[in-house]
CSV table of C-alpha atoms in Angstrom, one decimal:
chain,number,residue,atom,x,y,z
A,1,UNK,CA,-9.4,29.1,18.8
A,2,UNK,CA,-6.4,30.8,17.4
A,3,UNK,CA,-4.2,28.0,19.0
A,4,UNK,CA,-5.6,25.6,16.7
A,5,UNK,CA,-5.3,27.8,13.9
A,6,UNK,CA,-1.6,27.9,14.3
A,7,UNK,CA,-1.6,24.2,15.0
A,8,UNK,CA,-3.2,23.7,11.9
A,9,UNK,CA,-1.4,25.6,9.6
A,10,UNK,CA,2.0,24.8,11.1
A,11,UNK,CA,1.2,21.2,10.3
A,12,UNK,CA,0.3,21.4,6.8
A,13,UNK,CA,2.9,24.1,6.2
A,14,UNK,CA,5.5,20.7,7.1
A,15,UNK,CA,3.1,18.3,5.0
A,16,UNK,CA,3.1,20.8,2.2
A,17,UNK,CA,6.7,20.2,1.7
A,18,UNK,CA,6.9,16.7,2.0
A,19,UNK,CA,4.1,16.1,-0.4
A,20,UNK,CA,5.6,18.6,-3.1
A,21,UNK,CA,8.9,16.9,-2.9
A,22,UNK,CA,7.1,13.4,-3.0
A,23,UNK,CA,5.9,14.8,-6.4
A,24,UNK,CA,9.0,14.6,-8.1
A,25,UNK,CA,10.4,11.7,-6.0
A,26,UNK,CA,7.5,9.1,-6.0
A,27,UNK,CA,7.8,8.1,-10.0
A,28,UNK,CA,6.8,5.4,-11.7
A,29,UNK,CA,8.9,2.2,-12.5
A,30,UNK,CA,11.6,2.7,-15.3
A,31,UNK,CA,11.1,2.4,-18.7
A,32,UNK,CA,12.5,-0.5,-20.5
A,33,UNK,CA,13.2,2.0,-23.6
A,34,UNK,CA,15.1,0.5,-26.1
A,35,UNK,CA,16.6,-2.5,-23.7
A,36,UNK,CA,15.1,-6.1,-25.0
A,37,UNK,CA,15.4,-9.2,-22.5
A,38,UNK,CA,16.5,-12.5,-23.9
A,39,UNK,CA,16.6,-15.8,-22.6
A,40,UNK,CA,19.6,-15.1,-20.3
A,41,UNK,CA,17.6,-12.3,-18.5
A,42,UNK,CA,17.3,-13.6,-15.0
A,43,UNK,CA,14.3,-15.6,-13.7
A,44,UNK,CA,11.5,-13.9,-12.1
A,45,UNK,CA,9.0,-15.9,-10.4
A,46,UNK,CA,5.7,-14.0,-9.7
A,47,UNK,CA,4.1,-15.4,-6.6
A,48,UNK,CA,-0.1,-15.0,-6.2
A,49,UNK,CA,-1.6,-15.8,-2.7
A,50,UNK,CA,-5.1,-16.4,-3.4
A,51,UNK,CA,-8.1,-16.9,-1.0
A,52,UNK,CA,-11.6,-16.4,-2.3
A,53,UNK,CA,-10.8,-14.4,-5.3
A,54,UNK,CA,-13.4,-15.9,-7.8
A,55,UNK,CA,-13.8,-12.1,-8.1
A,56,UNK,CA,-10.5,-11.0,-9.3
A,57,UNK,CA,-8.4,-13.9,-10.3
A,58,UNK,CA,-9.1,-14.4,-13.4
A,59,UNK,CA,-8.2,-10.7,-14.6
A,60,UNK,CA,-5.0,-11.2,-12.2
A,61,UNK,CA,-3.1,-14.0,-13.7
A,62,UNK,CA,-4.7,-13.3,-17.5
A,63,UNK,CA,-2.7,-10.6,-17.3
A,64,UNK,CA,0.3,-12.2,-16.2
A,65,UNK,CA,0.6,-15.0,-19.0
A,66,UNK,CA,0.9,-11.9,-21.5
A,67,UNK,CA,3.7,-10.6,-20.2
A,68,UNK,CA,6.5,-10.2,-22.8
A,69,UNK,CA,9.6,-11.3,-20.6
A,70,UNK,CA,11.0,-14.6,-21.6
A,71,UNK,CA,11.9,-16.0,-18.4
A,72,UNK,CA,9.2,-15.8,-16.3
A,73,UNK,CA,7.1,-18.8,-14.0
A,74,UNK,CA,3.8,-17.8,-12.3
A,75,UNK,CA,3.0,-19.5,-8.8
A,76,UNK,CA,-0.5,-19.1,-7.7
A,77,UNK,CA,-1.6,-20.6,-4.3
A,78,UNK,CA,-5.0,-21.7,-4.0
A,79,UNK,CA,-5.1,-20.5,-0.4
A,80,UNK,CA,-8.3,-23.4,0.7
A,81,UNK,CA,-10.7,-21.0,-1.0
A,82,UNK,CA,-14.2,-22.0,-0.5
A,83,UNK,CA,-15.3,-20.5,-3.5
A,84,UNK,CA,-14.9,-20.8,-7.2
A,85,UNK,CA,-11.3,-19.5,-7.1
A,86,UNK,CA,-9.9,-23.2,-7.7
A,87,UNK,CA,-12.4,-24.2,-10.5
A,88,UNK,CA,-11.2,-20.7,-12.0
A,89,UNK,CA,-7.7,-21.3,-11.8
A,90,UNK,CA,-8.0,-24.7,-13.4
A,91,UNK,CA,-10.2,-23.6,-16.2
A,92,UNK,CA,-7.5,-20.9,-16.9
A,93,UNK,CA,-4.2,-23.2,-16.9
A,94,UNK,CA,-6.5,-25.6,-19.1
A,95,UNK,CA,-7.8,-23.2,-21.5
A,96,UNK,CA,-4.8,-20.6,-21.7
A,97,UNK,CA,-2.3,-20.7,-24.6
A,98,UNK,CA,0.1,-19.4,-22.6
A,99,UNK,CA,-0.6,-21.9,-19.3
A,100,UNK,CA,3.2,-23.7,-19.2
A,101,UNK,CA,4.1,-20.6,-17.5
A,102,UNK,CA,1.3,-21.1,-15.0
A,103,UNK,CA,2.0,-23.3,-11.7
A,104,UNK,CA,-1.5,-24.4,-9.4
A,105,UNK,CA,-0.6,-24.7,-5.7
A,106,UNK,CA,-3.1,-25.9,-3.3
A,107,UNK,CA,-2.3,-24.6,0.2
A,108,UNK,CA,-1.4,-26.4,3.6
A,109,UNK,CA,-3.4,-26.3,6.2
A,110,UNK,CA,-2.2,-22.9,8.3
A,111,UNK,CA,0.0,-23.5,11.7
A,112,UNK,CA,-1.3,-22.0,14.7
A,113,UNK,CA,1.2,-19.3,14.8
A,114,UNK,CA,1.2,-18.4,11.3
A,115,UNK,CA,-1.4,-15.7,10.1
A,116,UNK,CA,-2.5,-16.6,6.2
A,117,UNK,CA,-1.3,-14.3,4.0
A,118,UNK,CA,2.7,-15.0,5.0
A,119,UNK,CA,1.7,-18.9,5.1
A,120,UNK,CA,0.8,-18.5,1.8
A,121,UNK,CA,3.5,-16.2,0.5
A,122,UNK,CA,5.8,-18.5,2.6
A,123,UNK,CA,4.5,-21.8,0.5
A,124,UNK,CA,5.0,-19.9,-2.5
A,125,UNK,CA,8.5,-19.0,-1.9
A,126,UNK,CA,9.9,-22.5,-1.9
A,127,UNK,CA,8.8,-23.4,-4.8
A,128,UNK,CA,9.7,-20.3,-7.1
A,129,UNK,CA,13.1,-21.1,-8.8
A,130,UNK,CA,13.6,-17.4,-9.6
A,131,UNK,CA,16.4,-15.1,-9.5
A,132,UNK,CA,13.9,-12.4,-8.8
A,133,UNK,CA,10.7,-13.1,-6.4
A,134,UNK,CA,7.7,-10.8,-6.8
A,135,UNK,CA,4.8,-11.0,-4.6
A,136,UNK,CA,1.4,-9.4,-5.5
A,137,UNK,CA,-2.1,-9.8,-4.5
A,138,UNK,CA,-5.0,-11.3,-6.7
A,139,UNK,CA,-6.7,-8.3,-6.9
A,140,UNK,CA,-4.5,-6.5,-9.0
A,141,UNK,CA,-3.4,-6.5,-12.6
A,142,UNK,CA,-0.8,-5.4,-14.9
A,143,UNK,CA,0.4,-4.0,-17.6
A,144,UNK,CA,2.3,-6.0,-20.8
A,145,UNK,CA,5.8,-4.3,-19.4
A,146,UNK,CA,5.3,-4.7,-16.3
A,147,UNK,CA,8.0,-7.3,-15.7
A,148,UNK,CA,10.4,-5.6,-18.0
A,149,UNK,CA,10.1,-2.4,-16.3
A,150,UNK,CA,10.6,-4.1,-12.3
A,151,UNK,CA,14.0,-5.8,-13.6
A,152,UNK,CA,15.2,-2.8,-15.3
A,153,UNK,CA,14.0,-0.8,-12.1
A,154,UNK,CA,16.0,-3.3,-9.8
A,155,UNK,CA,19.2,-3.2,-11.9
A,156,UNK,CA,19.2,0.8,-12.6
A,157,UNK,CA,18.3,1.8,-9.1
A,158,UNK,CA,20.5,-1.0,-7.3
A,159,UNK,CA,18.0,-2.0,-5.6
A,160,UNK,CA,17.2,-5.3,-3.3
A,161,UNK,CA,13.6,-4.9,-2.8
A,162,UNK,CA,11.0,-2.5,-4.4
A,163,UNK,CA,7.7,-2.1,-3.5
A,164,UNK,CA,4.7,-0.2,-6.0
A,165,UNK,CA,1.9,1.4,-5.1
A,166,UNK,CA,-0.8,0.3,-7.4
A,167,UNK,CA,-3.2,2.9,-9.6
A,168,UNK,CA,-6.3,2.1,-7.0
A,169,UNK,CA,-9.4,2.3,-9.5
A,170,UNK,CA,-12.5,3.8,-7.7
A,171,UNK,CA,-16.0,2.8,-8.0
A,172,UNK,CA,-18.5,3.0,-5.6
A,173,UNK,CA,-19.3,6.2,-3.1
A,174,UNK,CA,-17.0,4.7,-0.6
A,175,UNK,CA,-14.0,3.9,-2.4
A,176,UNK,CA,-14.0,7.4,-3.8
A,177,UNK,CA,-14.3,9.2,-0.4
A,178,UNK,CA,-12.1,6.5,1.6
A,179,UNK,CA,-8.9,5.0,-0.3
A,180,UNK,CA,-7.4,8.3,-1.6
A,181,UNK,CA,-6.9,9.5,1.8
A,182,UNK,CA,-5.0,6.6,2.3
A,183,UNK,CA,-1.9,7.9,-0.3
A,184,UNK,CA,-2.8,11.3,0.7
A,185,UNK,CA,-1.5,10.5,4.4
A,186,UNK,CA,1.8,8.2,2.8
A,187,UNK,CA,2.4,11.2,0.4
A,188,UNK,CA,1.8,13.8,3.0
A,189,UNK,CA,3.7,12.5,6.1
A,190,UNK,CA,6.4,10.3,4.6
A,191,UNK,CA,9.0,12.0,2.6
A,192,UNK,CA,9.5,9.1,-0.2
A,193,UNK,CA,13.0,9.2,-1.4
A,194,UNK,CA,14.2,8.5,2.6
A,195,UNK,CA,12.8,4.9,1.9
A,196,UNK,CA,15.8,4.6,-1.2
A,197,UNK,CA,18.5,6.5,0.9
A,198,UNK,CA,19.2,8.3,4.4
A,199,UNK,CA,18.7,11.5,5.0
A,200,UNK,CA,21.5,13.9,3.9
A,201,UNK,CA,21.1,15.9,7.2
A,202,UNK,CA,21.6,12.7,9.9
A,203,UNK,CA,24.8,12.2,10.7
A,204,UNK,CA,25.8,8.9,9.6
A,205,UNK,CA,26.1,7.0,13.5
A,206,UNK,CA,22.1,7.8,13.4
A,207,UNK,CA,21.0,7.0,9.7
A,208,UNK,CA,21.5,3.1,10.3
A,209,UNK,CA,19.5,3.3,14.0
A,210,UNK,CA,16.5,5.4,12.3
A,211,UNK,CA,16.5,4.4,9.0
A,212,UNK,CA,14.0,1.7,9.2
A,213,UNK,CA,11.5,4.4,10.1
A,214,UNK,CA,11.5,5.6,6.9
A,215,UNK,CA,10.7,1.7,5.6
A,216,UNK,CA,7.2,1.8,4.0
A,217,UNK,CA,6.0,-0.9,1.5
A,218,UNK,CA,2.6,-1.9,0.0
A,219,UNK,CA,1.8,-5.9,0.0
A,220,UNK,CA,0.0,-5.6,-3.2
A,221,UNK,CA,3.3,-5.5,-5.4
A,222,UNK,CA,6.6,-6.3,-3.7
A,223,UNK,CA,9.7,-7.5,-5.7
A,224,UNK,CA,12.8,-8.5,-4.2
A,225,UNK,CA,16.3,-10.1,-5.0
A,226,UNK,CA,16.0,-13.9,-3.9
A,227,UNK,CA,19.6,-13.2,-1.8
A,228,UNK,CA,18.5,-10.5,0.1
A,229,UNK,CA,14.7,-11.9,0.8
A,230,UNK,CA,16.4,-15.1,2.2
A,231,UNK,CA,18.6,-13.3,4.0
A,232,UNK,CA,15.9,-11.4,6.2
A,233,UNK,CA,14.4,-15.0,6.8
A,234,UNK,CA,11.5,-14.6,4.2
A,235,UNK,CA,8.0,-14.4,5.2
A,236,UNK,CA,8.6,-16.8,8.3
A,237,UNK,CA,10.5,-13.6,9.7
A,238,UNK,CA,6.7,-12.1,9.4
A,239,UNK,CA,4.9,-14.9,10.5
A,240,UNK,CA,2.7,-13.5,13.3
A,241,UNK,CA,2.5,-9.9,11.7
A,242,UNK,CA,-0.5,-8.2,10.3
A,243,UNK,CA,1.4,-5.4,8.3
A,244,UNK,CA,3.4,-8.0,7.5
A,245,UNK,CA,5.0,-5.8,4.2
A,246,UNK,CA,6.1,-2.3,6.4
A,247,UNK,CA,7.9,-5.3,8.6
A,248,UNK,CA,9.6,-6.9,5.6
A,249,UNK,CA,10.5,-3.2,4.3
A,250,UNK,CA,12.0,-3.0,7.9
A,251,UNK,CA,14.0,-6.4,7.9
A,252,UNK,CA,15.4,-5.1,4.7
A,253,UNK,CA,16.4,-1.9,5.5
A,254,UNK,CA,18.2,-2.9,8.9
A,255,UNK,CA,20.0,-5.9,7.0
A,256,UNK,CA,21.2,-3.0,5.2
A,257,UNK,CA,20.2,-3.7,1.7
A,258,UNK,CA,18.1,-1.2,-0.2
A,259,UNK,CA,14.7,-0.4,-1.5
A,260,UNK,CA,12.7,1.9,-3.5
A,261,UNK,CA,9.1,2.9,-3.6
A,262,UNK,CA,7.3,3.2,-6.9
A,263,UNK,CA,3.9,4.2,-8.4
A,264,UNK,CA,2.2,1.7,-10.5
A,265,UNK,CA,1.0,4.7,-13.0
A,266,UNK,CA,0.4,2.3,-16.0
A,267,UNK,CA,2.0,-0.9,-14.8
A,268,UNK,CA,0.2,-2.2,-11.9
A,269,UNK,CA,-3.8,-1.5,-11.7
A,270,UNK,CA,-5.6,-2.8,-8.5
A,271,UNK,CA,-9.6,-2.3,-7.0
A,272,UNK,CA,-9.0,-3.8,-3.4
A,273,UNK,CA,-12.9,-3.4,-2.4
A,274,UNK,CA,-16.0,-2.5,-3.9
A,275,UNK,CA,-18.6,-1.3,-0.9
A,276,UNK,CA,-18.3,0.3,2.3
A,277,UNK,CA,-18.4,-2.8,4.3
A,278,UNK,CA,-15.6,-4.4,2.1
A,279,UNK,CA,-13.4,-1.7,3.2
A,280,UNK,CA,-14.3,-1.3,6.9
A,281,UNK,CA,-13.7,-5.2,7.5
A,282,UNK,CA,-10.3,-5.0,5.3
A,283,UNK,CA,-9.3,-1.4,7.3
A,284,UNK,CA,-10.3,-2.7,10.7
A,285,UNK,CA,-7.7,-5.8,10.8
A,286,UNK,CA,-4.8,-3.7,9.8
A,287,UNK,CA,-5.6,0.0,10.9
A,288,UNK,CA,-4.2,0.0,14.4
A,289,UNK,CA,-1.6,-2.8,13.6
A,290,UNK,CA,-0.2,0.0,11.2
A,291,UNK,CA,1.1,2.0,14.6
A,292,UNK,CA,2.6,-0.9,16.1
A,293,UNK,CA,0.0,-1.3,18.6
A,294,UNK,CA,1.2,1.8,20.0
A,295,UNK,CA,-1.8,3.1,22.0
A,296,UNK,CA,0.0,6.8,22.7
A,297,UNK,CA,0.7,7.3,19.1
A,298,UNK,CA,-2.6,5.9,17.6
A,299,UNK,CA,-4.7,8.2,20.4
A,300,UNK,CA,-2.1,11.6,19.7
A,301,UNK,CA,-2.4,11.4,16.0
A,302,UNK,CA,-6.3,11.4,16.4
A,303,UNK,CA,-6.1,14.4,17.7
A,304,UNK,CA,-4.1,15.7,15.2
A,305,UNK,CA,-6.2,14.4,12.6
A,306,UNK,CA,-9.2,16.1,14.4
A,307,UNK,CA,-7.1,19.4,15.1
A,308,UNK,CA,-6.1,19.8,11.8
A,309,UNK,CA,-8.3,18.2,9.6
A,310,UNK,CA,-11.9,18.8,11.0
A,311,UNK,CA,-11.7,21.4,13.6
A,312,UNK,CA,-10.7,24.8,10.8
A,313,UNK,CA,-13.9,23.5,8.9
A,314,UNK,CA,-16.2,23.7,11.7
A,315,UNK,CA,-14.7,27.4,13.0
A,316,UNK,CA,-15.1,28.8,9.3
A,317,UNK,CA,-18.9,27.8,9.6
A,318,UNK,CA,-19.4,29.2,13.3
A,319,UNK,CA,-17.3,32.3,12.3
A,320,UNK,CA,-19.8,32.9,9.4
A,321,UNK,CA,-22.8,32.3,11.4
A,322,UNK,CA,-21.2,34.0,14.4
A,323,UNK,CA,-20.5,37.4,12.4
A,324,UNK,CA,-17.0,36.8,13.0
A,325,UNK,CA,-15.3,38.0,9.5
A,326,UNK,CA,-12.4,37.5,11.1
A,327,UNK,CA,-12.1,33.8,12.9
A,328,UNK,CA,-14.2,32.7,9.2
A,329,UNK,CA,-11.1,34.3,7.4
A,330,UNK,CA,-8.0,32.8,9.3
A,331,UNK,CA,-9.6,29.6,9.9
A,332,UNK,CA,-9.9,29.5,6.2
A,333,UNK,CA,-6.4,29.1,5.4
A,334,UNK,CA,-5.8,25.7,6.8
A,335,UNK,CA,-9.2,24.5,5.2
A,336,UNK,CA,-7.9,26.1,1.6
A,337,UNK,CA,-4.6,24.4,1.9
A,338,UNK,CA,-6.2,21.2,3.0
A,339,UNK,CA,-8.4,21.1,-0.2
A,340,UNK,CA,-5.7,22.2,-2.5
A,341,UNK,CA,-3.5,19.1,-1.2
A,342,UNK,CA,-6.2,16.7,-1.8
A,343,UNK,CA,-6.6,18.4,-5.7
A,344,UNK,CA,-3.2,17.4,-6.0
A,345,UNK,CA,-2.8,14.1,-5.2
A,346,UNK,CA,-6.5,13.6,-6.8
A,347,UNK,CA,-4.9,14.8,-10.2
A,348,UNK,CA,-1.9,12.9,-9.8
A,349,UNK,CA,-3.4,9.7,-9.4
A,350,UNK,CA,-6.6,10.3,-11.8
A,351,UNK,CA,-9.2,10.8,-9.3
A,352,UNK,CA,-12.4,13.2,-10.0
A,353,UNK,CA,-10.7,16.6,-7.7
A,354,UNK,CA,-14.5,17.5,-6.6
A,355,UNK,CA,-14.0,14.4,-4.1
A,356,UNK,CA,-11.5,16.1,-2.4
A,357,UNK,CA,-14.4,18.8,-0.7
A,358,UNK,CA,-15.3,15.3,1.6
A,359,UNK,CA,-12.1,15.2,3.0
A,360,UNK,CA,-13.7,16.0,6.5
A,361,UNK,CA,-16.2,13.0,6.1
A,362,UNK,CA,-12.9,11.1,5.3
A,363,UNK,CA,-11.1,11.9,8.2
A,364,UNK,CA,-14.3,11.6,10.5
A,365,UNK,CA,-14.7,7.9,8.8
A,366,UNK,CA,-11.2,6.8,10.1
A,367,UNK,CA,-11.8,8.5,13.9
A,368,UNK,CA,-14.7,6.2,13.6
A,369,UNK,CA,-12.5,3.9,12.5
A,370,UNK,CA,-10.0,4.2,14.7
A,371,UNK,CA,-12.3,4.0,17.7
A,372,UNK,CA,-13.6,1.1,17.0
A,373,UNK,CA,-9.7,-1.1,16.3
A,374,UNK,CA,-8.8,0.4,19.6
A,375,UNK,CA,-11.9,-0.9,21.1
A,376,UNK,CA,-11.0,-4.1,19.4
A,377,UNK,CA,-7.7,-4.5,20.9
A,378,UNK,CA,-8.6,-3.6,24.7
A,379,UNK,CA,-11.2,-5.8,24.6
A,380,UNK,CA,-8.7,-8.5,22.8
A,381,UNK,CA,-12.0,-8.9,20.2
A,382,UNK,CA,-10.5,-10.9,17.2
A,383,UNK,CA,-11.1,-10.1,14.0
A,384,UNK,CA,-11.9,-12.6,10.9
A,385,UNK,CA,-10.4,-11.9,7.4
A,386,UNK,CA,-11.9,-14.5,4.8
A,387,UNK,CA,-13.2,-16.8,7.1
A,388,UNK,CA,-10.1,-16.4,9.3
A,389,UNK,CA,-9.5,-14.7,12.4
A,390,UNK,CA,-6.8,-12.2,12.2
């Protein structure tokens, strides 16, 4: 039992540090300050794949026709909902004082070897004129600046592509108790500021083979230079792929251009699904796909998960019960530092910190989780997303 012990705290010991230095690294997009945009500022085209958002579109591109940068076109793609997200769409570019911003695409019917959410963002790209393409999902929402504050990010940071992790607003049980272990396991495991530049400590013949494992990007809010997204072929590069943003962070990166990860703090909001079931079906298409189909990996990080994140939990209970003063006392050191990671990052992003004591329900959630993908994909069971199979 001591084994795991060690295990356990050896591995959070190593996650400690990366998520402390991810505290000061993982910032929010620049300020614009004092810095005002004309007419000359370079065009930014805001692309919006949208398939059965009745839901969320409206809030989505409201928000967009207010922001305060001058030169500025918004492309939404009316992805052959079968909802209301087309009558919603028209009612807004009819109805909006700021609609001449606003551009209504109907999508293409989808080729067999394209999934849907690159068709769309594909369609969408040839028909944005801007200097500046940013790609971001329907259900999310923005601030005023939030335009402002991605050029001036691009331009301060010399940057090609940035990526920003949206303030995730919480509602039901399951959203509370699911998506903050999600950027709890980024924060934790992937050490930020190697996603903007190489490791000091690599020597310089192995920063350009391993540097696109450090590539990480979320598809709700992705910006990049029009050059450099061309240059990596675009979405048609990602055709087939279901993590189709870590691949494009990855293109980037071994094209050698660079890219910077951001938090939305108060520029990009977003509430990706409101139940339980919402967020299994949206997990299970992409949960596996995140490892690269990489049964090995997937199965030894499991256990790692279960090791670490479950196992201390259970031995300060049976060292309690068992009179054991001892095993209850070591075992709770992992459980203590577990708990006082998930306060963190609960603080940090605005979450109630008493949601953090279900972090073993969590972590049991995605075994369950992860059983059930790999069942999936030895048993080549497809999965639909919106009416699509995945």
């Amino acid at each position: 039992m001591m084994i795991v012990i060690y295990i356990a705290v050896g591995y959070l010991a190593v996650t400690s540090v990366i998520l402390l230095r991810n505290r000061f690294h993982f910032t929010p997009l620049r300020e614009t300050g004092n810095l005002r945009f004309d007419g000359d500022a370079p065009r930014v085209s805001i692309c919006v794949p949208a398939r059965n958002e009745e839901r969320n579109i409206r809030r989505c591109v409201e928000s967009l026709l207010q922001q305060r940068y001058p030169n500025l076109e918004i492309l939404v793609l009316n992805d052959n909902s079968t909802d209301r997200t087309g009558e919603i769409l028209n009612n807004i570019r009819n109805t909006h004082p700021e609609s001449g911003k606003l551009t209504v695409l109907e999508g293409r019917p989808k080729p067999d070897d394209w999934l849907g959410k690159p068709w769309a963002c594909h369609q969408l790209s040839k028909h944005a004129g801007g200097d500046i393409l940013i790609f971001a999902d329907a259900d999310t929402w923005f601030s005023r600046h939030l335009v402002e504050r991605v050029v001036r990010s691009l331009g301060h940071d010399v940057v090609d592509m940035l990526t920003v992790w949206p303030k995730q607003v919480l509602g039901s049980f399951w959203e509370k108790m699911i998506i903050p272990l999600v950027y709890y396991a980024l924060l934790s495991l992937l050490p930020v500021q190697y996603v903007y530049r190489n490791p000091r400590w690599m020597p310089g013949f192995l920063a350009k083979r391993f540097s696109p494992l450090f590539a990480a990007a979320c598809g709700q809010f992705m910006a990049f230079k029009k050059r450099a997204y061309n240059e990596i072929g675009g979405h048609r590069s990602v055709r087939g792929k279901i993590v189709e943003d870590v691949e494009l962070a990855g293109h980037i990166k071994r094209a050698g251009f660079r890219m910077r990860m951001y938090y939305g703090s108060q520029a990009v909001s977003c509430r990706m699904y409101r139940s339980g079931k919402e967020i299994h079906h949206g997990f299970r298409k992409n949960f596996f796909a995140g490892f690269g189909y990489n049964v090995s990996l997937f199965v030894m990080m499991a256990i790692v998960q279960l090791l670490v994140y479950i196992t201390p939990f259970f031995l300060v209970a049976w060292g309690i019960f068992a009179g054991n003063p001892l095993l209850a006392l070591y075992s709770a050191i992992p459980v203590i530092l577990v708990i006082a990671h998930r306060v963190l990052v609960a603080r940090w992003f605005g979450w109630n910190p008493l949601w953090s004591l279900l972090h073993p329900l969590s972590v049991c959630w995605f075994q369950w989780l992860a059983f059930v993908t790999l069942k999936d994909y030895l048993s080549s069971n497809s999965v639909n997303w919106k009416g699509r199979p995945v």
